[in-house]
mmCIF file of C-alpha atoms in Angstrom:
data_model
loop_
_atom_site.group_PDB
_atom_site.id
_atom_site.type_symbol
_atom_site.label_atom_id
_atom_site.label_comp_id
_atom_site.label_asym_id
_atom_site.label_seq_id
_atom_site.Cartn_x
_atom_site.Cartn_y
_atom_site.Cartn_z
ATOM 1 C CA MET A 1 -24.830 -5.474 -12.607
ATOM 2 C CA SER A 2 -24.416 -2.915 -9.836
ATOM 3 C CA GLU A 3 -26.347 -5.204 -7.514
ATOM 4 C CA GLY A 4 -24.158 -8.231 -8.218
ATOM 5 C CA PRO A 5 -21.308 -9.439 -6.024
ATOM 6 C CA SER A 6 -17.988 -7.616 -5.970
ATOM 7 C CA TYR A 7 -14.693 -9.431 -6.432
ATOM 8 C CA ARG A 8 -11.067 -8.768 -5.688
ATOM 9 C CA ILE A 9 -8.232 -10.086 -7.828
ATOM 10 C CA ILE A 10 -5.117 -11.432 -6.104
ATOM 11 C CA CYS A 11 -1.853 -12.966 -7.270
ATOM 12 C CA ARG A 12 -0.198 -16.091 -5.884
ATOM 13 C CA LYS A 13 3.148 -14.248 -5.623
ATOM 14 C CA ASN A 14 1.738 -12.154 -2.788
ATOM 15 C CA PRO A 15 -1.965 -12.514 -1.886
ATOM 16 C CA ASP A 16 -1.714 -9.527 0.490
ATOM 17 C CA TYR A 17 -2.164 -7.309 -2.578
ATOM 18 C CA SER A 18 -5.221 -6.853 -4.793
ATOM 19 C CA LEU A 19 -5.735 -5.172 -8.146
ATOM 20 C CA ALA A 20 -6.962 -1.582 -7.922
ATOM 21 C CA ILE A 21 -7.248 1.556 -10.027
ATOM 22 C CA ARG A 22 -4.832 4.348 -9.114
ATOM 23 C CA GLY A 23 -4.272 7.414 -11.291
ATOM 24 C CA GLY A 24 -5.844 5.847 -14.362
ATOM 25 C CA TYR A 25 -3.818 2.626 -14.186
ATOM 26 C CA VAL A 26 -4.491 -0.894 -12.943
ATOM 27 C CA VAL A 27 -1.983 -1.522 -10.163
ATOM 28 C CA PHE A 28 -1.269 -3.690 -7.146
ATOM 29 C CA ALA A 29 -2.519 -2.205 -3.869
ATOM 30 C CA ILE A 30 -2.411 -3.549 -0.334
ATOM 31 C CA THR A 31 -5.653 -5.475 0.118
ATOM 32 C CA ASN A 32 -8.304 -3.347 1.772
ATOM 33 C CA PRO A 33 -11.935 -4.551 1.651
ATOM 34 C CA CYS A 34 -13.110 -0.975 2.293
ATOM 35 C CA ASP A 35 -11.377 0.408 -0.824
ATOM 36 C CA ARG A 36 -14.012 0.446 -3.569
ATOM 37 C CA TYR A 37 -11.288 0.866 -6.220
ATOM 38 C CA GLN A 38 -10.257 -2.721 -5.396
ATOM 39 C CA HIS A 39 -13.781 -4.015 -6.061
ATOM 40 C CA TRP A 40 -14.497 -5.539 -9.471
ATOM 41 C CA PHE A 41 -17.534 -6.964 -11.256
ATOM 42 C CA LYS A 42 -16.992 -10.151 -13.226
ATOM 43 C CA ASP A 43 -19.407 -10.002 -16.176
ATOM 44 C CA GLU A 44 -19.739 -13.565 -17.497
ATOM 45 C CA ARG A 45 -22.818 -13.042 -19.692
ATOM 46 C CA HIS A 46 -20.903 -13.499 -22.964
ATOM 47 C CA GLY A 47 -19.133 -16.662 -21.771
ATOM 48 C CA ALA A 48 -21.624 -19.060 -23.344
ATOM 49 C CA ALA A 49 -21.091 -17.593 -26.811
ATOM 50 C CA ILE A 50 -17.466 -16.400 -26.670
ATOM 51 C CA LYS A 51 -14.721 -18.838 -25.667
ATOM 52 C CA ASP A 52 -10.969 -19.069 -26.101
ATOM 53 C CA SER A 53 -9.082 -21.701 -28.086
ATOM 54 C CA GLU A 54 -9.242 -24.087 -25.101
ATOM 55 C CA GLY A 55 -13.004 -23.662 -24.811
ATOM 56 C CA GLN A 56 -12.804 -21.528 -21.655
ATOM 57 C CA PRO A 57 -15.658 -18.994 -21.281
ATOM 58 C CA ALA A 58 -14.949 -15.279 -21.596
ATOM 59 C CA PHE A 59 -15.605 -12.622 -18.969
ATOM 60 C CA ALA A 60 -15.013 -8.906 -18.446
ATOM 61 C CA LEU A 61 -13.559 -7.281 -15.316
ATOM 62 C CA ILE A 62 -15.205 -3.962 -14.514
ATOM 63 C CA ASN A 63 -14.121 -1.697 -11.684
ATOM 64 C CA LYS A 64 -16.966 -0.950 -9.292
ATOM 65 C CA ALA A 65 -15.778 2.594 -8.530
ATOM 66 C CA THR A 66 -15.215 3.813 -12.099
ATOM 67 C CA GLY A 67 -17.289 1.567 -14.373
ATOM 68 C CA GLU A 68 -14.182 0.932 -16.479
ATOM 69 C CA ALA A 69 -13.204 -2.491 -17.811
ATOM 70 C CA ILE A 70 -9.663 -3.827 -18.173
ATOM 71 C CA GLY A 71 -8.830 -3.927 -21.878
ATOM 72 C CA HIS A 72 -6.287 -5.584 -24.154
ATOM 73 C CA CYS A 73 -3.001 -3.971 -25.161
ATOM 74 C CA PRO A 74 0.358 -4.929 -26.696
ATOM 75 C CA THR A 75 2.686 -6.883 -24.421
ATOM 76 C CA SER A 76 4.788 -4.895 -21.934
ATOM 77 C CA LYS A 77 2.315 -2.007 -22.069
ATOM 78 C CA PRO A 78 0.014 -0.956 -19.190
ATOM 79 C CA VAL A 79 -3.412 -2.481 -19.622
ATOM 80 C CA PRO A 80 -5.915 0.229 -20.616
ATOM 81 C CA LEU A 81 -9.153 1.091 -18.884
ATOM 82 C CA ILE A 82 -12.184 1.274 -21.167
ATOM 83 C CA GLN A 83 -15.599 2.610 -20.202
ATOM 84 C CA TYR A 84 -17.760 -0.499 -20.188
ATOM 85 C CA ASN A 85 -20.854 -0.823 -22.337
ATOM 86 C CA VAL A 86 -23.134 -3.485 -20.883
ATOM 87 C CA GLY A 87 -24.833 -4.122 -24.209
ATOM 88 C CA SER A 88 -21.625 -4.450 -26.250
ATOM 89 C CA ARG A 89 -19.804 -7.662 -27.230
ATOM 90 C CA ASP A 90 -16.456 -5.879 -27.411
ATOM 91 C CA GLU A 91 -13.887 -8.693 -27.290
ATOM 92 C CA SER A 92 -11.090 -6.242 -26.472
ATOM 93 C CA VAL A 93 -12.260 -6.289 -22.830
ATOM 94 C CA LEU A 94 -12.781 -10.056 -22.578
ATOM 95 C CA TRP A 95 -10.488 -12.481 -20.757
ATOM 96 C CA THR A 96 -10.414 -16.156 -19.830
ATOM 97 C CA MET A 97 -8.816 -18.237 -17.096
ATOM 98 C CA SER A 98 -6.672 -21.281 -17.753
ATOM 99 C CA LYS A 99 -7.981 -24.795 -17.208
ATOM 100 C CA VAL A 100 -4.871 -25.688 -15.238
ATOM 101 C CA ASP A 101 -5.216 -24.919 -11.543
ATOM 102 C CA PHE A 102 -2.191 -23.905 -9.439
ATOM 103 C CA ASP A 103 -3.385 -24.337 -5.843
ATOM 104 C CA GLY A 104 -6.586 -22.551 -6.777
ATOM 105 C CA TYR A 105 -4.827 -19.915 -8.882
ATOM 106 C CA ARG A 106 -5.046 -19.731 -12.682
ATOM 107 C CA HIS A 107 -3.587 -17.708 -15.529
ATOM 108 C CA ILE A 108 -5.665 -14.821 -16.883
ATOM 109 C CA ARG A 109 -5.282 -14.581 -20.676
ATOM 110 C CA ARG A 110 -6.660 -12.597 -23.598
ATOM 111 C CA VAL A 111 -9.693 -14.393 -25.010
ATOM 112 C CA ASP A 112 -8.340 -13.996 -28.545
ATOM 113 C CA ASP A 113 -4.763 -15.059 -27.737
ATOM 114 C CA ILE A 114 -4.190 -17.310 -24.724
ATOM 115 C CA SER A 115 -0.404 -16.953 -25.065
ATOM 116 C CA VAL A 116 -0.690 -13.404 -23.660
ATOM 117 C CA PHE A 117 -1.001 -13.232 -19.865
ATOM 118 C CA PHE A 118 -1.782 -10.766 -17.075
ATOM 119 C CA THR A 119 1.436 -9.813 -15.276
ATOM 120 C CA ALA A 120 3.161 -6.847 -13.597
ATOM 121 C CA ARG A 121 6.169 -4.748 -14.461
ATOM 122 C CA ARG A 122 9.495 -6.315 -13.532
ATOM 123 C CA LEU A 123 7.515 -9.440 -12.553
ATOM 124 C CA THR A 124 7.332 -8.294 -8.936
ATOM 125 C CA VAL A 125 4.492 -7.426 -6.576
ATOM 126 C CA HIS A 126 4.722 -4.102 -4.761
ATOM 127 C CA ASP A 127 2.280 -1.344 -3.922
ATOM 128 C CA GLY A 128 1.652 0.749 -7.041
ATOM 129 C CA HIS A 129 3.210 -1.654 -9.557
ATOM 130 C CA ILE A 130 1.410 -1.344 -12.885
ATOM 131 C CA ILE A 131 -0.305 -4.342 -14.496
ATOM 132 C CA ASP A 132 0.615 -5.115 -18.098
ATOM 133 C CA LEU A 133 0.646 -8.108 -20.433
ATOM 134 C CA PHE A 134 3.350 -10.686 -21.015
ATOM 135 C CA SER A 135 3.949 -13.299 -23.672
ATOM 136 C CA PRO A 136 6.727 -15.743 -22.681
ATOM 137 C CA THR A 137 9.249 -16.555 -25.385
ATOM 138 C CA LYS A 138 10.497 -19.776 -23.833
ATOM 139 C CA MET A 139 9.379 -22.500 -21.456
ATOM 140 C CA GLY A 140 9.797 -21.826 -17.772
ATOM 141 C CA GLU A 141 9.464 -18.031 -17.916
ATOM 142 C CA ASP A 142 7.674 -16.533 -14.953
ATOM 143 C CA ILE A 143 3.888 -16.301 -15.463
ATOM 144 C CA PHE A 144 1.631 -14.862 -12.778
ATOM 145 C CA ASP A 145 -1.211 -16.962 -11.377
ATOM 146 C CA TRP A 146 -4.395 -15.250 -10.205
ATOM 147 C CA LYS A 147 -7.473 -15.874 -8.116
ATOM 148 C CA ILE A 148 -10.751 -13.943 -8.329
ATOM 149 C CA LEU A 149 -12.459 -13.940 -4.933
ATOM 150 C CA GLU A 150 -15.788 -12.549 -3.804
ATOM 151 C CA VAL A 151 -15.322 -9.602 -1.452
ATOM 152 C CA VAL A 152 -16.466 -10.400 2.060
ATOM 153 C CA PRO A 153 -18.435 -7.462 3.534
ATOM 154 C CA SER A 154 -16.296 -5.641 6.046
ATOM 155 C CA THR A 155 -16.913 -3.012 8.690
ATOM 156 C CA PRO A 156 -14.639 0.027 8.225
ATOM 157 C CA ILE A 157 -11.815 0.105 10.753
ATOM 158 C CA SER A 158 -11.921 3.007 13.173
ATOM 159 C CA PHE A 159 -8.829 5.135 13.619
ATOM 160 C CA TYR A 160 -8.263 4.580 17.325
ATOM 161 C CA ARG A 161 -8.779 1.478 19.399
ATOM 162 C CA SER A 162 -9.120 2.095 23.126
ATOM 163 C CA SER A 163 -6.985 -0.949 23.904
ATOM 164 C CA GLN A 164 -4.112 0.430 21.830
ATOM 165 C CA ASN A 165 -1.223 1.725 23.927
ATOM 166 C CA THR A 166 0.280 5.124 23.279
ATOM 167 C CA VAL A 167 4.019 5.666 23.243
ATOM 168 C CA LYS A 168 6.616 8.377 23.638
ATOM 169 C CA ILE A 169 9.403 8.898 21.117
ATOM 170 C CA HIS A 170 12.695 10.311 22.303
ATOM 171 C CA CYS A 171 16.175 10.836 20.874
ATOM 172 C CA ARG A 172 19.457 9.459 22.186
ATOM 173 C CA ASP A 173 21.118 12.865 21.802
ATOM 174 C CA LYS A 174 18.446 14.903 23.628
ATOM 175 C CA PHE A 175 17.881 13.139 26.946
ATOM 176 C CA GLY A 176 14.645 14.020 28.720
ATOM 177 C CA TYR A 177 12.906 15.350 25.581
ATOM 178 C CA ASN A 178 10.022 13.764 23.667
ATOM 179 C CA LEU A 179 8.596 14.154 20.210
ATOM 180 C CA THR A 180 5.532 16.421 20.035
ATOM 181 C CA ILE A 181 3.453 18.697 17.818
ATOM 182 C CA ALA A 182 3.920 22.436 18.269
ATOM 183 C CA LYS A 183 1.047 24.812 19.032
ATOM 184 C CA ASP A 184 0.869 25.773 15.353
ATOM 185 C CA GLY A 185 -0.411 22.239 14.646
ATOM 186 C CA VAL A 186 2.036 21.651 11.788
ATOM 187 C CA THR A 187 5.548 21.494 13.287
ATOM 188 C CA VAL A 188 7.086 18.339 14.777
ATOM 189 C CA MET A 189 9.646 19.069 17.469
ATOM 190 C CA LEU A 190 11.154 17.920 20.787
ATOM 191 C CA VAL A 191 10.100 19.271 24.191
ATOM 192 C CA PRO A 192 10.837 18.292 27.811
ATOM 193 C CA SER A 193 9.136 15.017 28.695
ATOM 194 C CA ASN A 194 5.677 15.386 30.236
ATOM 195 C CA PRO A 195 3.361 12.346 30.374
ATOM 196 C CA LYS A 196 0.385 14.686 30.975
ATOM 197 C CA ASP A 197 0.967 16.497 27.681
ATOM 198 C CA LYS A 198 -1.413 14.797 25.233
ATOM 199 C CA TYR A 199 0.620 16.002 22.253
ATOM 200 C CA GLN A 200 3.559 13.835 23.374
ATOM 201 C CA HIS A 201 1.422 10.698 23.091
ATOM 202 C CA TRP A 202 1.740 8.818 19.814
ATOM 203 C CA ILE A 203 0.321 5.652 18.316
ATOM 204 C CA LYS A 204 2.722 3.327 16.517
ATOM 205 C CA GLU A 205 0.230 2.156 13.905
ATOM 206 C CA THR A 206 1.247 -1.188 12.386
ATOM 207 C CA ALA A 207 -1.948 -1.958 10.445
ATOM 208 C CA TYR A 208 -0.024 -2.495 7.191
ATOM 209 C CA GLY A 209 3.285 -3.567 8.691
ATOM 210 C CA MET A 210 3.253 -7.153 7.477
ATOM 211 C CA PRO A 211 2.838 -6.626 3.715
ATOM 212 C CA VAL A 212 4.766 -3.324 3.517
ATOM 213 C CA LYS A 213 8.427 -3.755 4.365
ATOM 214 C CA ASP A 214 11.626 -1.881 3.638
ATOM 215 C CA ASP A 215 14.644 -3.136 1.689
ATOM 216 C CA GLN A 216 15.963 -4.919 4.794
ATOM 217 C CA GLY A 217 12.678 -6.699 5.460
ATOM 218 C CA ASN A 218 11.687 -4.520 8.438
ATOM 219 C CA GLU A 219 7.957 -3.983 8.880
ATOM 220 C CA SER A 220 6.578 -0.491 8.376
ATOM 221 C CA PHE A 221 4.444 1.630 10.664
ATOM 222 C CA ALA A 222 2.876 5.077 10.868
ATOM 223 C CA ILE A 223 3.539 7.532 13.710
ATOM 224 C CA VAL A 224 0.143 9.000 14.592
ATOM 225 C CA SER A 225 -0.634 11.704 17.134
ATOM 226 C CA LYS A 226 -3.301 10.616 19.591
ATOM 227 C CA ALA A 227 -4.319 14.235 20.125
ATOM 228 C CA THR A 228 -4.777 15.258 16.477
ATOM 229 C CA GLY A 229 -5.157 12.048 14.474
ATOM 230 C CA LYS A 230 -2.405 13.263 12.152
ATOM 231 C CA ALA A 231 0.614 11.198 11.134
ATOM 232 C CA ILE A 232 4.196 12.262 10.509
ATOM 233 C CA LYS A 233 4.769 12.562 6.774
ATOM 234 C CA HIS A 234 8.023 12.371 4.819
ATOM 235 C CA GLY A 235 7.387 15.819 3.377
ATOM 236 C CA PHE A 236 9.905 17.136 0.852
ATOM 237 C CA GLY A 237 12.617 14.669 1.886
ATOM 238 C CA LYS A 238 16.184 15.113 3.104
ATOM 239 C CA GLY A 239 17.107 18.545 4.394
ATOM 240 C CA TYR A 240 13.504 19.509 5.082
ATOM 241 C CA LEU A 241 11.268 19.351 8.117
ATOM 242 C CA VAL A 242 8.796 16.498 8.295
ATOM 243 C CA GLN A 243 5.127 17.346 7.819
ATOM 244 C CA LEU A 244 1.811 16.149 9.231
ATOM 245 C CA ALA A 245 -1.127 14.665 7.352
ATOM 246 C CA PRO A 246 -4.502 13.200 8.377
ATOM 247 C CA PHE A 247 -4.261 9.462 8.968
ATOM 248 C CA ASN A 248 -6.796 6.983 7.601
ATOM 249 C CA ARG A 249 -6.289 3.311 8.458
ATOM 250 C CA ASN A 250 -8.449 2.341 5.473
ATOM 251 C CA TYR A 251 -6.042 3.885 2.962
ATOM 252 C CA VAL A 252 -2.357 3.168 2.533
ATOM 253 C CA ASP A 253 -0.273 6.315 2.055
ATOM 254 C CA ALA A 254 3.377 5.370 1.539
ATOM 255 C CA SER A 255 4.490 8.888 2.511
ATOM 256 C CA LEU A 256 3.358 8.160 6.087
ATOM 257 C CA LEU A 257 5.209 4.868 6.500
ATOM 258 C CA TRP A 258 8.468 4.441 8.438
ATOM 259 C CA THR A 259 10.681 1.580 9.541
ATOM 260 C CA GLU A 260 13.263 1.135 12.284
ATOM 261 C CA SER A 261 16.820 -0.034 11.712
ATOM 262 C CA ASN A 262 17.863 -3.425 13.025
ATOM 263 C CA TYR A 263 17.719 -3.994 16.794
ATOM 264 C CA ARG A 264 20.310 -2.519 19.133
ATOM 265 C CA SER A 265 20.878 -3.702 22.677
ATOM 266 C CA ASP A 266 20.081 -0.296 24.200
ATOM 267 C CA GLY A 267 16.813 -0.017 22.253
ATOM 268 C CA PHE A 268 17.705 3.054 20.179
ATOM 269 C CA ARG A 269 17.375 2.755 16.429
ATOM 270 C CA GLU A 270 17.218 4.924 13.380
ATOM 271 C CA ILE A 271 13.729 5.732 12.107
ATOM 272 C CA ARG A 272 13.867 5.755 8.301
ATOM 273 C CA MET A 273 11.499 6.399 5.420
ATOM 274 C CA GLY A 274 9.895 3.077 4.541
ATOM 275 C CA SER A 275 10.463 3.747 0.846
ATOM 276 C CA ASN A 276 14.092 4.891 1.216
ATOM 277 C CA ILE A 277 16.021 3.675 4.252
ATOM 278 C CA SER A 278 18.975 5.972 3.455
ATOM 279 C CA VAL A 279 16.865 8.937 4.631
ATOM 280 C CA GLY A 280 16.025 9.101 8.323
ATOM 281 C CA LEU A 281 14.405 11.138 11.064
ATOM 282 C CA HIS A 282 16.796 13.839 12.284
ATOM 283 C CA MET A 283 16.863 16.433 15.059
ATOM 284 C CA PHE A 284 17.950 19.815 13.690
ATOM 285 C CA ASP A 285 20.027 22.291 15.761
ATOM 286 C CA ALA A 286 20.006 20.195 18.912
ATOM 287 C CA ASP A 287 22.685 22.344 20.587
ATOM 288 C CA VAL A 288 21.187 25.694 19.614
ATOM 289 C CA VAL A 289 17.425 25.423 20.001
ATOM 290 C CA ASP A 290 15.817 24.490 23.326
ATOM 291 C CA CYS A 291 13.044 22.718 21.411
ATOM 292 C CA PRO A 292 14.722 21.226 18.316
ATOM 293 C CA LEU A 293 12.757 20.820 15.121
ATOM 294 C CA VAL A 294 12.549 17.410 13.437
ATOM 295 C CA GLY A 295 13.243 16.728 9.784
ATOM 296 C CA LEU A 296 15.044 14.308 7.499
ATOM 297 C CA THR A 297 18.658 13.826 6.560
ATOM 298 C CA ILE A 298 20.730 11.346 4.583
ATOM 299 C CA LYS A 299 23.802 11.592 6.812
ATOM 300 C CA GLY A 300 24.237 11.734 10.568
ATOM 301 C CA THR A 301 20.764 10.403 11.275
ATOM 302 C CA HIS A 302 19.910 10.414 14.979
ATOM 303 C CA GLU A 303 18.728 7.327 16.830
ATOM 304 C CA TRP A 304 15.354 7.134 18.538
ATOM 305 C CA LYS A 305 13.467 4.956 20.999
ATOM 306 C CA ILE A 306 9.743 4.270 20.873
ATOM 307 C CA GLU A 307 8.446 3.075 24.242
ATOM 308 C CA ASP A 308 5.537 3.283 26.644
ATOM 309 C CA PHE A 309 5.348 6.142 29.120
ATOM 310 C CA GLU A 310 6.360 5.095 32.627
#
């Protein structure tokens, strides 16, 4: 089986997400062909002998990274992961797809009870949402439709593309100063603008900006240092300094994602946590320290501009 094709499982509600294993659960994750935890085997060997009440053949879905199969559970409970035994005919890990086709998408049901469907908590699709089972009690209730697609081989994406412009980030209330990384390699602060200082050059990385948006629909981005390859991280949240963490374009880390507030005519905007737009990037002690430190606050957030160096 290990030599067979790998598949990803997507939902019609938002095909930018695929099923993955995170922390022992089956969840939605932003589609990434390089993430082996999003790769599944579809074992159809028992389909000729085991069918559902509509005559649809059974199959198992086994994660390529862990060897675990998605199992049955009561409705509204997270689907379990069960170590898969190739030689077993354990029906508790077998599923079928509906005959009815919805633009190429179908329902995924328990083989032993086709009234119980794959779904997600709160019937929404977001990064990290846990997959569970749902049995509608009346006609017209929302049922997820799914498609199982073969994974197209993909070349891993490199961190930096030579054609990608670098930017400076400066604050409205500290004219002539740019965001940088201190000599200690861990502190984000503001220093006098110097285009020759490589630590003042940042990459506004928008690789996952389309599918990951904030509550106002603004696309997210990471703020990555060209010099170190590290991105600004939310850290401990409001009242604390931001942190730095290694950036990997092949893995989505929500703690590295930011969004900007809606456009202003002068180009300055708030930079907020993508997961909580009430908390934003803030310059601490601007009037006291020559090189202010940068953290997060929930009130009095400063406004910033991200633009190319002249």
